[in-house]
mmCIF file of C-alpha atoms in Angstrom:
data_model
loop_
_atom_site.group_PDB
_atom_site.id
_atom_site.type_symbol
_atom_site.label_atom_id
_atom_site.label_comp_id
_atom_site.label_asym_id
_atom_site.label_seq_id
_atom_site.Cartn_x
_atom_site.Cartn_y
_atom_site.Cartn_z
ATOM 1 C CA UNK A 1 0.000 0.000 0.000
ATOM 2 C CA UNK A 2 1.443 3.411 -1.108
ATOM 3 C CA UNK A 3 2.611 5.969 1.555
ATOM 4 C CA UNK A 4 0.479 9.045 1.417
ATOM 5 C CA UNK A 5 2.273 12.335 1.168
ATOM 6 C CA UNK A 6 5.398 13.764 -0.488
ATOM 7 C CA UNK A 7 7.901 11.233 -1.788
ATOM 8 C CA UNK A 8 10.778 11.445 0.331
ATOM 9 C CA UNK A 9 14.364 12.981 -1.236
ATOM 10 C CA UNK A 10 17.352 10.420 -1.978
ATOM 11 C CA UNK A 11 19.770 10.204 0.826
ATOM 12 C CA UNK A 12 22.347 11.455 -1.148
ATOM 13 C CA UNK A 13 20.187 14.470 -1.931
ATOM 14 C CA UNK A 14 19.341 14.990 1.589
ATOM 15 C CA UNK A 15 23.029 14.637 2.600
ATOM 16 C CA UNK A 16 24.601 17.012 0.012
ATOM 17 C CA UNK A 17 21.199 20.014 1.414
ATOM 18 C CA UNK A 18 22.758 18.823 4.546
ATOM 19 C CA UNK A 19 19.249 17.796 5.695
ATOM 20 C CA UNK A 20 19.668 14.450 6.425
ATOM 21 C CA UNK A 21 18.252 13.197 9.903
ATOM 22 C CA UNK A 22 18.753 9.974 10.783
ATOM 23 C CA UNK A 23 15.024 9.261 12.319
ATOM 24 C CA UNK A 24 13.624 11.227 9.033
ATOM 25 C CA UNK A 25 15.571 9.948 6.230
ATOM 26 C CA UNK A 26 16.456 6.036 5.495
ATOM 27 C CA UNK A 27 19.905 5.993 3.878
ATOM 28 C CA UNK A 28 18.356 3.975 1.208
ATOM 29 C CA UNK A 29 20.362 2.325 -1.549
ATOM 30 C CA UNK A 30 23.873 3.351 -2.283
ATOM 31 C CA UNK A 31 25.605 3.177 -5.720
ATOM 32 C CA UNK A 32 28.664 4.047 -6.426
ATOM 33 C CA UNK A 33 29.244 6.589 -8.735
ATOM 34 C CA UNK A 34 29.829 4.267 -12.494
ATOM 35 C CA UNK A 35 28.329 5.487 -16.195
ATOM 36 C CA UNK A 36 25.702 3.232 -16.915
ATOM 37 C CA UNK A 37 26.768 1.155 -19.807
ATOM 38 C CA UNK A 38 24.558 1.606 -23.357
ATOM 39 C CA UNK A 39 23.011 -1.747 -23.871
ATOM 40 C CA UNK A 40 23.528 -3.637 -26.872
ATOM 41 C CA UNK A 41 20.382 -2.508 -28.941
ATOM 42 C CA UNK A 42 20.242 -5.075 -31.869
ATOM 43 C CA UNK A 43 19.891 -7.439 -28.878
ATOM 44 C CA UNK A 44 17.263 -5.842 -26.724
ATOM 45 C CA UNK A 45 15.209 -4.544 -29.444
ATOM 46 C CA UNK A 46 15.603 -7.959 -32.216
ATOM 47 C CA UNK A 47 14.193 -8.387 -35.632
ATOM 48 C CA UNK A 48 14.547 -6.484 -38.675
ATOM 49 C CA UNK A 49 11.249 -4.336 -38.192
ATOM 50 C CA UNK A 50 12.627 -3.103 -35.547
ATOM 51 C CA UNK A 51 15.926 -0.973 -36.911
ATOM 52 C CA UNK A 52 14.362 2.608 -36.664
ATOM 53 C CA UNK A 53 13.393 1.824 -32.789
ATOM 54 C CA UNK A 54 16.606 0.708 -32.169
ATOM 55 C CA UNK A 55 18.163 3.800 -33.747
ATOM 56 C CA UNK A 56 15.898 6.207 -32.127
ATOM 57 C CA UNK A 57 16.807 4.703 -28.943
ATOM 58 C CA UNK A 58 20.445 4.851 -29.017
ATOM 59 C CA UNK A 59 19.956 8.610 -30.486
ATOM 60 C CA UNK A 60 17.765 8.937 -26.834
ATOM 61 C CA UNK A 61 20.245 7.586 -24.585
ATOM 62 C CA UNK A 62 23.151 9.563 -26.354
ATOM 63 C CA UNK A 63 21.059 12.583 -25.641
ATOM 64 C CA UNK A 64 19.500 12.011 -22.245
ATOM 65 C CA UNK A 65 21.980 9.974 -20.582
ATOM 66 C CA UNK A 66 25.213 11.423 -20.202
ATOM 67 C CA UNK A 67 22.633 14.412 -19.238
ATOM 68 C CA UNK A 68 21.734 12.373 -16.132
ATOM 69 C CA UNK A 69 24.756 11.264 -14.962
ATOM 70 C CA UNK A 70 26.092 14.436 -14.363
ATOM 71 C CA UNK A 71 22.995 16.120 -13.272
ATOM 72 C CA UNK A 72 21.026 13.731 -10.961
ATOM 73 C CA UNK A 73 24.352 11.079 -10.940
ATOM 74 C CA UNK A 74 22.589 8.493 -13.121
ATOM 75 C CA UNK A 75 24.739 5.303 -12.064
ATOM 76 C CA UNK A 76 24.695 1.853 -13.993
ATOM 77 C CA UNK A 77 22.821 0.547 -11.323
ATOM 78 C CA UNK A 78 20.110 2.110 -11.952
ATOM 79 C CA UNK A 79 20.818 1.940 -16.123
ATOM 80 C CA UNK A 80 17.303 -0.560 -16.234
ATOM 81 C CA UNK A 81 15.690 2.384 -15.809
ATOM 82 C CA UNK A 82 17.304 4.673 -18.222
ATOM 83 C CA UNK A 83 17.142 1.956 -20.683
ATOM 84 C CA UNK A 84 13.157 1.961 -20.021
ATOM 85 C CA UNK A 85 13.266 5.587 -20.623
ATOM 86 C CA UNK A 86 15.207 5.640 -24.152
ATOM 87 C CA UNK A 87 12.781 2.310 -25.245
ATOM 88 C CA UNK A 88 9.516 3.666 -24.207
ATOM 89 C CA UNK A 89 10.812 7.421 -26.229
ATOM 90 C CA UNK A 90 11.630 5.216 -29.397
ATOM 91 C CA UNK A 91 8.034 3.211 -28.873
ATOM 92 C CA UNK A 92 6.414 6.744 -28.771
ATOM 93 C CA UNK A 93 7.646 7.823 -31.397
ATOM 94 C CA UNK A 94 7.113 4.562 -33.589
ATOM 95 C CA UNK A 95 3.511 4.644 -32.393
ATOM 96 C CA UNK A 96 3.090 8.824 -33.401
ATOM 97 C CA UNK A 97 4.599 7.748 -36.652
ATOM 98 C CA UNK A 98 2.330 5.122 -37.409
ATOM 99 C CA UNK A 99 -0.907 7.720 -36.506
ATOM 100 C CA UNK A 100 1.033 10.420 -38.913
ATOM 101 C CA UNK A 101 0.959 7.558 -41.648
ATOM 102 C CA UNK A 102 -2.506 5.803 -41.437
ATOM 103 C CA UNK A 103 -4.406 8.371 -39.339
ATOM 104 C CA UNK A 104 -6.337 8.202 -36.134
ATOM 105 C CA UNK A 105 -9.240 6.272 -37.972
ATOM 106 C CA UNK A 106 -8.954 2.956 -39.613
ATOM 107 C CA UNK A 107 -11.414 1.185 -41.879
ATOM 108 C CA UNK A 108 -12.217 -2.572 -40.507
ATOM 109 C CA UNK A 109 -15.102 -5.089 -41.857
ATOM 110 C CA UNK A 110 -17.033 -3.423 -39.067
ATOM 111 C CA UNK A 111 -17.093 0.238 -40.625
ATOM 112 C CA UNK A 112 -14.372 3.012 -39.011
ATOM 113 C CA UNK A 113 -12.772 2.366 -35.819
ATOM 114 C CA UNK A 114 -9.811 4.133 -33.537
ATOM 115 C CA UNK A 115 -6.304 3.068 -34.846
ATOM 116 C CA UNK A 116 -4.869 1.097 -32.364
ATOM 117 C CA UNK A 117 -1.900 2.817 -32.580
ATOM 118 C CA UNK A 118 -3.739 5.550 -30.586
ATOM 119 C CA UNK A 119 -4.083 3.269 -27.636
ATOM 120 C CA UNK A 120 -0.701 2.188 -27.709
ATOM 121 C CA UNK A 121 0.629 5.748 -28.133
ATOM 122 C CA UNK A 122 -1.650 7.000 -25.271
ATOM 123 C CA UNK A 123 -0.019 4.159 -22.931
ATOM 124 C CA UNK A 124 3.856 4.603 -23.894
ATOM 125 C CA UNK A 125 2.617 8.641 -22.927
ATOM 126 C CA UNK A 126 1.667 7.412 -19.448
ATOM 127 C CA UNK A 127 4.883 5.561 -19.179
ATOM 128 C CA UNK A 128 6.742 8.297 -20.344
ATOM 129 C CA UNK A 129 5.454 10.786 -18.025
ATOM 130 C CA UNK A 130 6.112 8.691 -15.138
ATOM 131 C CA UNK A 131 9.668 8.021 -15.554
ATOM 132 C CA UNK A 132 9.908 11.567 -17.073
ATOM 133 C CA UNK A 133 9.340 12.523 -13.356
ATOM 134 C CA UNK A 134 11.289 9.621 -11.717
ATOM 135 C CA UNK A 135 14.588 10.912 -14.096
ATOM 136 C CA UNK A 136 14.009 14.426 -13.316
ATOM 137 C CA UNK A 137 13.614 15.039 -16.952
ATOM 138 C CA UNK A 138 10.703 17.160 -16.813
ATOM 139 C CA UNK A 139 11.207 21.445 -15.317
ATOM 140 C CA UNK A 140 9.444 20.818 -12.572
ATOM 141 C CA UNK A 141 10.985 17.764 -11.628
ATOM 142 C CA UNK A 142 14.320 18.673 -12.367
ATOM 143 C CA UNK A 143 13.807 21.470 -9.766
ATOM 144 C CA UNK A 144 13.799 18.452 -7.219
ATOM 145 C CA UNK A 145 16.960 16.742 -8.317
ATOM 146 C CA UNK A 146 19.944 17.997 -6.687
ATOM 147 C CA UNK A 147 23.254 17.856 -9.151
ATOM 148 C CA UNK A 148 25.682 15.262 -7.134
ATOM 149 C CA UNK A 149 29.521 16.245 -5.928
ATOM 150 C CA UNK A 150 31.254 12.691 -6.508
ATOM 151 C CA UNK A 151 34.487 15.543 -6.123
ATOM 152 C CA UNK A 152 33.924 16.955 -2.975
ATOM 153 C CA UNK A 153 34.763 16.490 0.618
ATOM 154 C CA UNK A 154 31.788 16.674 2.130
ATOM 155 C CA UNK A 155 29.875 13.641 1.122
ATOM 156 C CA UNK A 156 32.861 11.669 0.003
ATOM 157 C CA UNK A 157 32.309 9.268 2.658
ATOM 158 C CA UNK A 158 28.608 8.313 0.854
ATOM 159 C CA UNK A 159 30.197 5.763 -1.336
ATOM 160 C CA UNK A 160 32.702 3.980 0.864
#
């Protein structure tokens, strides 16, 4: 059952505002600070229908995630979800595509019905917006992520 109220900062966010309080904040998962590795596309995203996904994916994480790592300290950890993020852009966008190309309305042996590209667009938007917010990817969510200091003194100790 889901917690009601604000979702709590990272650690690391709260340490670095120097707000951390032990019997407010859980320390949470640490990771140390590694680039997430680009996956191998051709093998996550198979099949020969599938080449201008896989490009438009690779062209999202080459945009988006060195971004992240040095903004909200994206780590490979945590590179499931970026990978989620760059698929579920390149779905989007395959979906939008497919509406530009055979419009919202298709004809069936039942008369005119809704493309079904429209649902599938209208749930990879859902997805999107969620992990839009969980990346910090969106201005008001990037307003809550707190650029990490993997240089400094003062929370050098996070990662030991």
């Amino acid at each position: 059952m889901a917690v009601p109220g604000r979702n709590p900062k990272p650690h690391i966010q709260a340490v670095r505002e120097g707000t951390y309080r032990p019997d407010r904040n859980s320390e949470g998962a640490r990771f140390a600070p590694a680039d997430p590795v680009e996956p191998d596309w051709s093998e996550l995203l198979p099949g020969d229908g599938a080449e201008d996904v896989r490009t438009k994916a690779a062209d999202v994480w080459a945009r988006t995630i060195p971004a992240l790592v040095h903004s909200a300290g994206l780590t490979d950890p945590q590179r499931e979800t970026a990978i989620e993020y760059c698929v579920t852009v390149a779905r989007l966008w395959q979906a939008e595509r497919e509406l530009s190309r055979r419009g919202l309305v298709v004809e069936t042996e039942r008369g005119n019905v809704k493309s079904p590209w429209v649902t599938i667009a209208g749930q990879y938007r859902s997805h999107f917006r969620s992990l839009v917010g969980e990346l910090g990817l969106s201005p008001a969510s990037a307003t809550r992520i707190t650029p990490p200091d993997f240089g400094g003194d003062d929370d050098g100790d996070v990662f030991d």
